[in-house]
Short mmCIF file of C-alpha atoms and ligand atoms in Angstrom, two decimals:
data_model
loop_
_atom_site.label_atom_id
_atom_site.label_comp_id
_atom_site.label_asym_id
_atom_site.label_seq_id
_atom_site.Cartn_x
_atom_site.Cartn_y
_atom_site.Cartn_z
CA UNK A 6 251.79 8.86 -110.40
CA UNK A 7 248.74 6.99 -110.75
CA UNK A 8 249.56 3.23 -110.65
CA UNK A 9 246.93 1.34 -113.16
CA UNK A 10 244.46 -0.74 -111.41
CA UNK A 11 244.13 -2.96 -114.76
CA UNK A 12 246.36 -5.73 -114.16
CA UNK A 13 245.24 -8.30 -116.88
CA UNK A 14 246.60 -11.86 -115.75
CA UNK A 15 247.04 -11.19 -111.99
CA UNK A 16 245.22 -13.84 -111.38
CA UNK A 17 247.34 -16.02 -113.45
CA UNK A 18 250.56 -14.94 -111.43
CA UNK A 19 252.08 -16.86 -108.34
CA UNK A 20 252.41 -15.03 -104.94
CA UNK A 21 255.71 -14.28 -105.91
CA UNK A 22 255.07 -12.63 -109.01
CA UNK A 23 252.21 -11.22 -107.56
CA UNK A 24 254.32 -9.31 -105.01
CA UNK A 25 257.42 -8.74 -107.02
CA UNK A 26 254.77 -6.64 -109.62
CA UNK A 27 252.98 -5.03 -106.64
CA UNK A 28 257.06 -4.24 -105.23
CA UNK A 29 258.16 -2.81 -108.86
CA UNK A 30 254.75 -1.24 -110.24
CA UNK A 31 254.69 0.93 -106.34
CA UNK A 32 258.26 1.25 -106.11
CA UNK A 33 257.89 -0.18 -102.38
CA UNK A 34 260.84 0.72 -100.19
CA UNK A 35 262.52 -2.16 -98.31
CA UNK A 36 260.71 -1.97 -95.42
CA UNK A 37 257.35 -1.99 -97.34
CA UNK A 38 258.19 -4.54 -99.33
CA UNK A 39 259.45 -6.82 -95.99
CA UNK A 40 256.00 -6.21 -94.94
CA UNK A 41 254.49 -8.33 -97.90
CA UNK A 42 256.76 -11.56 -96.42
CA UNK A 43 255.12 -14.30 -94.43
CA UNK A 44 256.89 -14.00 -91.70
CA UNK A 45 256.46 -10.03 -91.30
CA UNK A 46 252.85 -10.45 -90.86
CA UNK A 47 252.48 -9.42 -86.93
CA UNK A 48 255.32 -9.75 -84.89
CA UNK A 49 253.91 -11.41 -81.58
CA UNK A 50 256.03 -8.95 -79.62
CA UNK A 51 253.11 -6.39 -81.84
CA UNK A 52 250.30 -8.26 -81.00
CA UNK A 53 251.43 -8.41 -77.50
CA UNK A 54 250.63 -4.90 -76.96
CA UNK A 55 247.61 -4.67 -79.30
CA UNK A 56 245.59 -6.78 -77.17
CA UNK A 57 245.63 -8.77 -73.95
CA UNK A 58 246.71 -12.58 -73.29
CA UNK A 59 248.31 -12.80 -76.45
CA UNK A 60 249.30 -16.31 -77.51
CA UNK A 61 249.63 -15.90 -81.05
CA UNK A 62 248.59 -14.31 -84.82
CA UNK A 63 245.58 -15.06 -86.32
CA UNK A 64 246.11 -14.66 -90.00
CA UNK A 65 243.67 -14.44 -93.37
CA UNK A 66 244.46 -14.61 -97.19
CA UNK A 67 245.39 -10.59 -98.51
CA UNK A 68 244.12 -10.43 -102.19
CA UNK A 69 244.08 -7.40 -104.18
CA UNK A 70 240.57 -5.65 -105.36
CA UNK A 71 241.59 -4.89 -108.94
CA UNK A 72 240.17 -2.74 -112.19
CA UNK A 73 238.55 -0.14 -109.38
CA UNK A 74 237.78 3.45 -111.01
CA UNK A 75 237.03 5.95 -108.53
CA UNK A 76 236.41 9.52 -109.87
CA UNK A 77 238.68 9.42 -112.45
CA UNK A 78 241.29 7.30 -110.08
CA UNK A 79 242.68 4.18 -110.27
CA UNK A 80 242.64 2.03 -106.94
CA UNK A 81 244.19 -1.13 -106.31
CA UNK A 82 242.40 -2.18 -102.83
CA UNK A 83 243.84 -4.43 -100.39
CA UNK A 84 241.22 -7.22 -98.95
CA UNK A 85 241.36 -9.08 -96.07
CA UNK A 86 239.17 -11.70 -95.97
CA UNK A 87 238.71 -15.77 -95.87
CA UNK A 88 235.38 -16.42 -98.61
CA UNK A 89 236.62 -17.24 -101.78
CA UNK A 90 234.89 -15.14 -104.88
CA UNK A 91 234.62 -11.91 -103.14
CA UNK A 92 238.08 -10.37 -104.54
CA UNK A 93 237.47 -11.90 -107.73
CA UNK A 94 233.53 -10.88 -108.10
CA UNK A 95 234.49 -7.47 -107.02
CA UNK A 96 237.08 -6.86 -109.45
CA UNK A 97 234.83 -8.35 -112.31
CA UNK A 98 232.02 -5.62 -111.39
CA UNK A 99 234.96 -3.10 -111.27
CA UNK A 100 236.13 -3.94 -114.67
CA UNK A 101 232.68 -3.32 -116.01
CA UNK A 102 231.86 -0.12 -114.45
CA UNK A 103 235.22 0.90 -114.99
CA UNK A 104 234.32 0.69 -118.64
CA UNK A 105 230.82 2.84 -117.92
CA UNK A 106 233.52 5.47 -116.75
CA UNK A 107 234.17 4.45 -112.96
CA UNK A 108 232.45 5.17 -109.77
CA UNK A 109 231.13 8.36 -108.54
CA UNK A 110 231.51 8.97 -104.98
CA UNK A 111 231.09 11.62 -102.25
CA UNK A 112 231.28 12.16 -98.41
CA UNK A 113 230.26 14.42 -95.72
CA UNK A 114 231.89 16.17 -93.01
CA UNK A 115 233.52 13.46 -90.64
CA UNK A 116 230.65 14.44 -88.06
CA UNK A 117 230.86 12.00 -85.15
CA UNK A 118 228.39 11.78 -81.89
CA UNK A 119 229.32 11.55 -78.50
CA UNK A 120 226.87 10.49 -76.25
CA UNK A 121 226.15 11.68 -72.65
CA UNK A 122 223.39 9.94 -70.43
CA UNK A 123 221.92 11.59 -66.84
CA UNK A 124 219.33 10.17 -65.21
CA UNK A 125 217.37 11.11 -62.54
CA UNK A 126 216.90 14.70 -63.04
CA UNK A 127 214.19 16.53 -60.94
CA UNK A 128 212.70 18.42 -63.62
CA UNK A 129 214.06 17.11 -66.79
CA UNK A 130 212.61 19.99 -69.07
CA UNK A 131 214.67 22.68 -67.09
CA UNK A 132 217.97 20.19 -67.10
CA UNK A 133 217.47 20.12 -71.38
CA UNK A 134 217.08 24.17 -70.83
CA UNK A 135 220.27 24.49 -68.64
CA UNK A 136 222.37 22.53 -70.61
CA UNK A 137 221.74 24.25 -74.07
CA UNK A 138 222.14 27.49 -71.98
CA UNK A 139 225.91 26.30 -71.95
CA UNK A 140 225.72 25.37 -75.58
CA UNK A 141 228.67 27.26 -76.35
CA UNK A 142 230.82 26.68 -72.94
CA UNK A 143 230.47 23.03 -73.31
CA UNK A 144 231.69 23.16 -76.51
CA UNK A 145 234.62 25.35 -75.65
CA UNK A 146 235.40 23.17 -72.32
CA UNK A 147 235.04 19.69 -74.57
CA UNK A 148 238.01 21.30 -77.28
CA UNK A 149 239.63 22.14 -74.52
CA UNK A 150 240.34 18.54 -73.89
CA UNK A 151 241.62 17.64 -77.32
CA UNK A 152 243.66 21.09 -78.43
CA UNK A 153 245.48 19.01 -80.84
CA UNK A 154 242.38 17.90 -82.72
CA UNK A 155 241.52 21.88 -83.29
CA UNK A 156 244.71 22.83 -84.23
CA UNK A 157 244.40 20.30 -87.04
CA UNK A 158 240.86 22.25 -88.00
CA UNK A 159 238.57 19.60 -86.25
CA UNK A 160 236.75 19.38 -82.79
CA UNK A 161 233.15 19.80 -81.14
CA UNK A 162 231.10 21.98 -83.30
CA UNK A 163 227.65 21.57 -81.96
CA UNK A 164 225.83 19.77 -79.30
CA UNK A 165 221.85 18.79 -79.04
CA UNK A 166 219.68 17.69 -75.93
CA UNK A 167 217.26 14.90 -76.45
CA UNK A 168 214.70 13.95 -73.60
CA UNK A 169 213.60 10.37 -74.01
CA UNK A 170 211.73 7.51 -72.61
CA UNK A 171 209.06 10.24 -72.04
CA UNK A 172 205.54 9.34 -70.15
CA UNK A 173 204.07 6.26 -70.43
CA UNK A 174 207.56 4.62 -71.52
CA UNK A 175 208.81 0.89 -69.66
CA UNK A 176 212.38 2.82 -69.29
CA UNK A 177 213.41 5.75 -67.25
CA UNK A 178 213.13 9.06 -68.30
CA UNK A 179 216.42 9.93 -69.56
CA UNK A 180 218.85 13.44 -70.71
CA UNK A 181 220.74 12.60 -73.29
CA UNK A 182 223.19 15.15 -74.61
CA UNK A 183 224.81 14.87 -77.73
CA UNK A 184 228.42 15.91 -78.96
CA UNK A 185 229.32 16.34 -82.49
CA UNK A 186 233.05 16.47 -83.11
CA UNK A 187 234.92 16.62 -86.48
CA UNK A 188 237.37 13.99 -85.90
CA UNK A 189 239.61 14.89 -89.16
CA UNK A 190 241.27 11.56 -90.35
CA UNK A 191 240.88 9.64 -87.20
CA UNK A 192 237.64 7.24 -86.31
CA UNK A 193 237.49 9.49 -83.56
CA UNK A 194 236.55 6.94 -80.53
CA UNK A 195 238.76 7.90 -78.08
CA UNK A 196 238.63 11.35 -78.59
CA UNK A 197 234.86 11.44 -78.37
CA UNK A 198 235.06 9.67 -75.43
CA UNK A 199 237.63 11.70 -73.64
CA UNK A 200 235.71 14.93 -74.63
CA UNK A 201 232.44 13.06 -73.08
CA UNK A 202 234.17 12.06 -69.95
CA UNK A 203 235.18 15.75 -69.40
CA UNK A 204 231.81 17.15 -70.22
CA UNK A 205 230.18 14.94 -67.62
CA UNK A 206 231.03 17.06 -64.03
CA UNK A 207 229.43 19.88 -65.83
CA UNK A 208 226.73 18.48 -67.03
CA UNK A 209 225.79 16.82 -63.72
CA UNK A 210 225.98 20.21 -62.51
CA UNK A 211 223.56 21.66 -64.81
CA UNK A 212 220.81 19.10 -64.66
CA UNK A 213 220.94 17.97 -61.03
CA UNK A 214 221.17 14.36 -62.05
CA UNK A 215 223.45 11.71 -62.60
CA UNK A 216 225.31 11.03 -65.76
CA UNK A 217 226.45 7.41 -66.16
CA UNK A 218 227.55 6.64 -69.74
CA UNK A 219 229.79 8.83 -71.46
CA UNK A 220 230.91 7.38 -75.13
CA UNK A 221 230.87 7.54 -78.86
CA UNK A 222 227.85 6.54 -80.59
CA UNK A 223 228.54 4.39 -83.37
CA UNK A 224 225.52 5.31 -85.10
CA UNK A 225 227.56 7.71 -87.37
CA UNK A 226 225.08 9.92 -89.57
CA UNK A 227 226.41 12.49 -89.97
CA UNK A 228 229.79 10.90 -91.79
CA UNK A 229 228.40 8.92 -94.80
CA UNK A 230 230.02 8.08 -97.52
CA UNK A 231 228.02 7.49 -100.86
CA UNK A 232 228.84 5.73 -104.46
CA UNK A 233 226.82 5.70 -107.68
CA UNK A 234 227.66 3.83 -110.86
CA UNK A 235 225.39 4.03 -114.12
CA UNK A 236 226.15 0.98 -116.31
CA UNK A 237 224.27 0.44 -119.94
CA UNK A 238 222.92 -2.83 -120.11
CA UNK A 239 224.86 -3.97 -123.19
CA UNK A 240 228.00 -4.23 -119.86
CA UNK A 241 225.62 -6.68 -118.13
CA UNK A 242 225.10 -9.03 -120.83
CA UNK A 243 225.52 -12.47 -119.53
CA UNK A 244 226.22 -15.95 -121.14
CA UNK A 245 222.17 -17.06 -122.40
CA UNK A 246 221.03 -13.22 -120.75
CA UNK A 247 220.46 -9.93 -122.38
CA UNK A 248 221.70 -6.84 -120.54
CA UNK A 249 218.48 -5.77 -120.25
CA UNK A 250 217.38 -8.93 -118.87
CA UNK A 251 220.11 -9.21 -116.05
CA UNK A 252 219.59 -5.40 -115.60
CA UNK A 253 216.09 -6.06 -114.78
CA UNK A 254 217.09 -8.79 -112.32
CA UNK A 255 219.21 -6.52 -110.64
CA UNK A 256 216.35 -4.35 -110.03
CA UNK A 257 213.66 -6.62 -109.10
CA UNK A 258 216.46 -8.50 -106.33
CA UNK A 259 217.10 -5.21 -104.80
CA UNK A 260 213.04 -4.69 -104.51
CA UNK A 261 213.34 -7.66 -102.80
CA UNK A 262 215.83 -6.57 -100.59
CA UNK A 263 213.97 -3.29 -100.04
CA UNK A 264 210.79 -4.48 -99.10
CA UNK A 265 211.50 -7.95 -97.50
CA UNK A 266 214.08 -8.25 -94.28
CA UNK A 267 215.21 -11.66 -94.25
CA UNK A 268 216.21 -11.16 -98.00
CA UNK A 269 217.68 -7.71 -97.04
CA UNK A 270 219.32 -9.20 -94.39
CA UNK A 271 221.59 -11.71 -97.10
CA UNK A 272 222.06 -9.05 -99.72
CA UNK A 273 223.50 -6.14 -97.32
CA UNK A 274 225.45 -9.11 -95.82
CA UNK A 275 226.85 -9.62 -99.58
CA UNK A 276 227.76 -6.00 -99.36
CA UNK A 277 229.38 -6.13 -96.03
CA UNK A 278 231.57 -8.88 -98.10
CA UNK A 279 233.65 -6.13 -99.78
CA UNK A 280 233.64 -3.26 -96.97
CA UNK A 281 234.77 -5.44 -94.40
CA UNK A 282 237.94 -6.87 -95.53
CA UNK A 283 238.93 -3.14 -96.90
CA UNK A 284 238.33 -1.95 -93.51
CA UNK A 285 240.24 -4.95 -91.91
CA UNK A 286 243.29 -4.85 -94.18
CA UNK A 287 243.48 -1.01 -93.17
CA UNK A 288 243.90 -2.15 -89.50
CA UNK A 289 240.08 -0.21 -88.92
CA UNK A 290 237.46 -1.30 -86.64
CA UNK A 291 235.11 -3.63 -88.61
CA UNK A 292 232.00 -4.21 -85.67
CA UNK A 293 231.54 -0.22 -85.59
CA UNK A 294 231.51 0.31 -89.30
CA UNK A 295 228.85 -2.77 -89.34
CA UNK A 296 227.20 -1.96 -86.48
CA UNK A 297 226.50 1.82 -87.99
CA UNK A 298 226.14 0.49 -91.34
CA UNK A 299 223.19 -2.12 -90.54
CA UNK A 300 221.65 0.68 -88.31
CA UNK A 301 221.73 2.86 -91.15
CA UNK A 302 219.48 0.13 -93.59
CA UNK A 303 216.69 0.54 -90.56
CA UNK A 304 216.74 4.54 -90.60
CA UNK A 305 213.15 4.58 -91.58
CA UNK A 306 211.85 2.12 -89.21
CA UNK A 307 212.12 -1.26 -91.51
CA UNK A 308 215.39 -2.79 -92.10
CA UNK A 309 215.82 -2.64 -95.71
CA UNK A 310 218.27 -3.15 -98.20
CA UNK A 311 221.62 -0.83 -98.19
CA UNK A 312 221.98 -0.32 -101.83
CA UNK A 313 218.97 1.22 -104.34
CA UNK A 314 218.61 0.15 -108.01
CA UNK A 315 216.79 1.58 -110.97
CA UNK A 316 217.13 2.24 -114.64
CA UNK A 317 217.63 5.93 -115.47
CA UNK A 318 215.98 7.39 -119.02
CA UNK A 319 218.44 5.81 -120.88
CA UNK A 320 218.28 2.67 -119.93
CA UNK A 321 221.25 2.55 -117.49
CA UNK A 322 221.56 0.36 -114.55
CA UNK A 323 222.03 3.78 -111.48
CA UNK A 324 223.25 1.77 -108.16
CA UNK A 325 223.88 3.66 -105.20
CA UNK A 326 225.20 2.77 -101.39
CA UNK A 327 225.31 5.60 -99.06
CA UNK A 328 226.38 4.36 -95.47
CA UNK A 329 228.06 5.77 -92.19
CA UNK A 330 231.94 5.17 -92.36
CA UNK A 331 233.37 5.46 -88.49
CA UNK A 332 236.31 4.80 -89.34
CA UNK A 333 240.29 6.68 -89.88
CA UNK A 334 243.30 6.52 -91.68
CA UNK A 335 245.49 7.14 -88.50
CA UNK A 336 244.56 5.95 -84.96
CA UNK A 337 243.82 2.61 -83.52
CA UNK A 338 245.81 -0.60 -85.45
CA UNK A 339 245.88 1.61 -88.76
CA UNK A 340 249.88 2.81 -88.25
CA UNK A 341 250.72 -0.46 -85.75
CA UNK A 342 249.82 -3.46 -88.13
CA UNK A 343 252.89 -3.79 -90.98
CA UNK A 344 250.49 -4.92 -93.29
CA UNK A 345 247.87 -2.35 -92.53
CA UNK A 346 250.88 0.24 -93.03
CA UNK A 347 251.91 -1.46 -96.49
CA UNK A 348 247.88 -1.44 -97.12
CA UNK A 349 248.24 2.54 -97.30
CA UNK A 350 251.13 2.74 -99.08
CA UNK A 351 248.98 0.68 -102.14
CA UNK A 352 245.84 2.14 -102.01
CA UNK A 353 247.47 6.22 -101.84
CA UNK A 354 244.77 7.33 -99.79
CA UNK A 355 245.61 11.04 -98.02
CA UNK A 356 242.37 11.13 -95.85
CA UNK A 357 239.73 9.27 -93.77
CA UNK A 358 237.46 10.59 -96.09
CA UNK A 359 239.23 9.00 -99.40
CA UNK A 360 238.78 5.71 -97.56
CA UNK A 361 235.18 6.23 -96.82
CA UNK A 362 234.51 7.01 -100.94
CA UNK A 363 236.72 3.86 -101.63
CA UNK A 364 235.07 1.39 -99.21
CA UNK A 365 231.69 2.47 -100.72
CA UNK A 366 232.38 1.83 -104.23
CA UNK A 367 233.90 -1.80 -103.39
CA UNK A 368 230.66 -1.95 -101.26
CA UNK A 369 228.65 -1.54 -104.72
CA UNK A 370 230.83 -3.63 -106.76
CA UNK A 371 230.38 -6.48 -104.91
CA UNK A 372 226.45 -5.97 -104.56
CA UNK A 373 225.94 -5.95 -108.55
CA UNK A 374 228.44 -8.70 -108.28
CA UNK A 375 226.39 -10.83 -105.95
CA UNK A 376 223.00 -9.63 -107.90
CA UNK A 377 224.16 -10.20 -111.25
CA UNK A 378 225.48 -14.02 -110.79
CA UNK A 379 221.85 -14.57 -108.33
CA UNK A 380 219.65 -13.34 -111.28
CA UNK A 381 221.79 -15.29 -113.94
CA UNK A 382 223.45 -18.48 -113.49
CA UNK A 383 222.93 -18.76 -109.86
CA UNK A 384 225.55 -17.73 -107.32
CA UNK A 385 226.80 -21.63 -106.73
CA UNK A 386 228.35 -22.07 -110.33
CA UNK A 387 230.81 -19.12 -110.18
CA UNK A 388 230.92 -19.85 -106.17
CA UNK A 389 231.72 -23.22 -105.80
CA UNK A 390 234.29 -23.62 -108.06
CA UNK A 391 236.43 -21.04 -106.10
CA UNK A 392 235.35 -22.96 -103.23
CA UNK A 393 236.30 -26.33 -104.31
CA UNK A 394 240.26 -25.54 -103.71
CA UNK A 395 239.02 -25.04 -99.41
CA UNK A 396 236.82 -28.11 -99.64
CA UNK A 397 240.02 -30.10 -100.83
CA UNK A 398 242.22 -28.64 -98.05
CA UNK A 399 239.20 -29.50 -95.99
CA UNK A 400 239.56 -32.70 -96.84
CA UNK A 401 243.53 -33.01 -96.09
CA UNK A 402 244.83 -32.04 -99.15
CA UNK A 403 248.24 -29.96 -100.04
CA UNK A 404 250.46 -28.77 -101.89
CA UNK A 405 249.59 -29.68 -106.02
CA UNK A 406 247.04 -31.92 -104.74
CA UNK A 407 244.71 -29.31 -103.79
CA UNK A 408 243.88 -27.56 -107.19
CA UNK A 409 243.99 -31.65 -108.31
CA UNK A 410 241.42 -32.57 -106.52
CA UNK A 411 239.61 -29.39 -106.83
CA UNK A 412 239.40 -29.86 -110.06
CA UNK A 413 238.01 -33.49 -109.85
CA UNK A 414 235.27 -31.94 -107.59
CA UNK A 415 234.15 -29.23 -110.17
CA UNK A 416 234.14 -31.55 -112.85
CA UNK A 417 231.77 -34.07 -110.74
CA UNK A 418 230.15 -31.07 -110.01
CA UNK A 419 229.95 -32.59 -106.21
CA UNK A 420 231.68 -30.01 -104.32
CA UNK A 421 231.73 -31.93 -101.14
CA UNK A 422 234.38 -32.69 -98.00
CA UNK A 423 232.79 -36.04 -98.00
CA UNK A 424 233.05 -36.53 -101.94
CA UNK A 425 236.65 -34.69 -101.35
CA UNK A 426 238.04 -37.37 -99.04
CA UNK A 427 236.85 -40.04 -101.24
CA UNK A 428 239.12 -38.67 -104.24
CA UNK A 429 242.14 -38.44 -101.44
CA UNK A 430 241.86 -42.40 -100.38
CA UNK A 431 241.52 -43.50 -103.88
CA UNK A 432 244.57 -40.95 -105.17
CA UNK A 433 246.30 -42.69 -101.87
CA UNK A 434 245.56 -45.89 -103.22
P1 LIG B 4 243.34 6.90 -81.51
O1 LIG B 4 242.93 6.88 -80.11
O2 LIG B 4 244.52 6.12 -81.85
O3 LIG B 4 243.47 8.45 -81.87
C1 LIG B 4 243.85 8.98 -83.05
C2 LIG B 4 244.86 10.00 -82.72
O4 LIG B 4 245.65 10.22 -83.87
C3 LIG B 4 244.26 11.34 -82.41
O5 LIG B 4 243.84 11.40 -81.11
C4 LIG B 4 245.41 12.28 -82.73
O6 LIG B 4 246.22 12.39 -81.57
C5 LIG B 4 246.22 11.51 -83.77
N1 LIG B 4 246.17 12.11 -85.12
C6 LIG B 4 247.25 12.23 -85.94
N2 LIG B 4 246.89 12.77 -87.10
C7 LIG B 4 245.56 13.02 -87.05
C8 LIG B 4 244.61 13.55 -87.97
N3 LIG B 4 244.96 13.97 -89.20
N4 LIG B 4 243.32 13.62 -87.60
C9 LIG B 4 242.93 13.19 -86.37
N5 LIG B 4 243.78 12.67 -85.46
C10 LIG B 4 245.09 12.58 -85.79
O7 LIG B 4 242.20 6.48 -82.49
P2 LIG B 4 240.68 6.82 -82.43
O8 LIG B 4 240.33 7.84 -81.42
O9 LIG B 4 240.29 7.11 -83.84
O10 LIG B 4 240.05 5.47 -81.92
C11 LIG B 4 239.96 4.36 -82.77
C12 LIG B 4 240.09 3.11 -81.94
O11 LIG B 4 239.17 3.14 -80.84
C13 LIG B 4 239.74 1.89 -82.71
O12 LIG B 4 240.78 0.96 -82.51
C14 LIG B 4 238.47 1.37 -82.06
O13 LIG B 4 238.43 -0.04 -82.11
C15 LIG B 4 238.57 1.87 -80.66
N6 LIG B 4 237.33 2.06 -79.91
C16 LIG B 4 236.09 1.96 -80.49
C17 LIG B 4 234.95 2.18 -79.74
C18 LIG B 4 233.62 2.12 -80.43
O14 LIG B 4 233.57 1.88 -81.63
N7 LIG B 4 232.49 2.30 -79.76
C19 LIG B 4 235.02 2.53 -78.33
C20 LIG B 4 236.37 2.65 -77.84
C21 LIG B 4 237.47 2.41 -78.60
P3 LIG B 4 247.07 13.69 -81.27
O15 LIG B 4 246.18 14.84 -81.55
O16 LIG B 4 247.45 13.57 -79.86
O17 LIG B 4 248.21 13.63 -82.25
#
């Protein structure tokens, strides 16, 4: 059954109500719904073998993306993240598009590289020449060392020789070979790398030189992920601003974006906003998805903004965000972190490449979201008063008195520690 991702007064709830809906609506078993209590986060004895020198949890907020539409589905998406306004601003943008029919979204073959490096090859055209000679045997010889990966309909399917650092270059001339594996539903880093490491005696042996690294590139692109939404302006209309006008906004911020990097640099940040705490509360690797992804926004030589927007025929705001998505639905913390495990069981995903469509669209939600409040009222007004309730803990407060003095602080519209700890010593006095 698809679960509704309208909740109308979530917001409104407590934690407890929050979870006791999110228990009932999912029908969470026991254990599941154990996961959701403080205590359950991590278990040190976990984190103990996740990592070394453990000496405790590190933990941050869990909302729930809401309204989210994704061909035809409904997706309630758990977010891991501490900035206030990014689940909120993403599930506003949701609710709109959501009523412009939902997002559109697509992926590619889960094509990831593995990268082999040999130096020092006497005669580096004849070592490119030997090794695609083997094309076929390497590929054979690099499945042999994950059977269980082509028994699941994945493994290396091609590999392709690159000379570079060529004449003239400051670097040595360098082989490098590259492995492209179908990693299925895992990221795919380990396997890639143990398939590399294998190919490297052979490859040495074709080429006469030296290989020295042997490891996945993170550069993914050949698994992207892309999501569209087409929104008539009369959704974008804005306290004081016509749809068309914020819709034209929209358009001339991402020109900005595209054609200037240190505003690119902030808006594709914005977008990392919503991927990254999808990708952390599904216990995935968050530096190689934004390592690949800001990569990506430089593929034609300027680093430019992630997302395009125009206005189709009609009228209609058309965003898109294609990006590289290393990342899986089993391997690494994905199964090992409780609340990565209870993340799965809300957001009914059945395959790495689900995810990647998900974590796209949230991508593009929170873009417009970002875009929309910059080209209207600014993005402090909506901003800072979600931010006013950390300013107050900032300042010392607890308990009731933190939404107390929050308020106090919106209302002076002086969202301040400093103007913070003044309201504490007088409310002491
Ligand atoms: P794992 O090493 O945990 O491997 C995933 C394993 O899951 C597979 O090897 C496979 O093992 C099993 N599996 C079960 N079901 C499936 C399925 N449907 N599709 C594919 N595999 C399945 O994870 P990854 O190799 O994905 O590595 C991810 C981790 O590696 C992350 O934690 C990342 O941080 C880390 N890493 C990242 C690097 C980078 O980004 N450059 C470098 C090194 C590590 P079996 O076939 O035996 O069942």
């Amino acid at each position: 059954m698809n679960i509704s991702s309208r909740i109308p007064g979530f917001y409104k709830m407590s934690i407890e109500e929050r979870k006791n809906y999110i228990i009932e609506s999912f029908n969470l078993s026991d254990e599941d719904a154990s996961r959701l209590s403080s205590q359950l986060s991590l278990p040190e004895e976990t984190a103990d073998k996740m990592i070394e020198n453990v000496i405790g949890t590190f933990s941050l907020p869990l909302g729930l993306g809401l309204n989210f539409l994704i061909d035809g589905k409904d997706y309630i998406i758990p977010m891991a993240v501490e900035e206030p306004s990014i689940v909120a601003s993403a599930s506003y943008i949701a609710k709109i598009v959501r009523e412009a029919g939902g997002f559109k979204t697509e992926a590619t073959e889960r094509i990831m590289i593995g990268q082999i490096q040999v130096v020092g090859c006497p005669d580096f055209k004849q070592a490119k020449e030997a090794v695609l000679a083997e094309k076929d045997t390497l590929i054979h010889a690099a499945n042999d060392a994950y059977p269980s990966l082509v028994a699941r309909g994945g493994g290396a399917e091609d590999l392709e020789v690159r000379i570079i650092n060529e004449e003239g270059s400051p670097y040595s001339q360098m082989l490098i070979v590259h492995l492209y594996v179908n990693t299925c539903d895992a990221m795919g880093a380990n396997i890639i790398n143990t398939m590399a490491e294998s190919l490297a005696p052979v490859v040495e042996h074709l080429t006469n030189g030296k290989v020295y690294l042997r490891i996945l590139s993170n550069y993914a692109d050949r698994c992207l992920a892309k999501a569209t939404c087409t929104i008539p302006p009369a959704l974008l209309e804005s306290e004081g601003f016509t749809g068309e006008e914020v819709r034209d906004g929209v358009v001339h911020a991402y020109e900005f974006a595209a054609s200037d990097p240190y505003r690119a640099v902030t808006h594709n940040k914005g977008i990392m906003n919503g991927i990254d705490p999808v990708i952390i509360a599904t216990g995935n690797d968050w530096r190689a998805v934004e390592a690949g992804a800001h990569a990506y926004a430089a593929r034609d030589g300027q680093y430019s903004s992630m997302t395009t927007w125009s206005v189709d025929e009609q009228g209609n705001l058309v965003g898109e965000l294609e990006l590289p998505m290393s990342l899986g639905i089993v391997g690494g913390a994905s199964r090992v972190h409780p609340r990565a495990k209870l993340a799965y069981n809300i957001l009914k995903v059945e395959s790495a490449k689900e995810l990647a469509r998900i974590i796209v669209a949230v991508g593009l939600a929170q873009n417009l979201g970002a875009l929309k409040a910059l080209v209207t009222d600014g993005i402090q007004k909506g901003h800072m008063a979600l931010h006013s309730r950390s300013v107050a803990m900032a300042a010392g407060a607890t308990g009731d008195l933190v939404d107390v003095i929050a308020k106090k602080l919106v209302e002076a519209q002086e969202i301040r520690v400093g103007y913070a700890k003044k309201l504490m010593e007088e409310y002491a006095k």
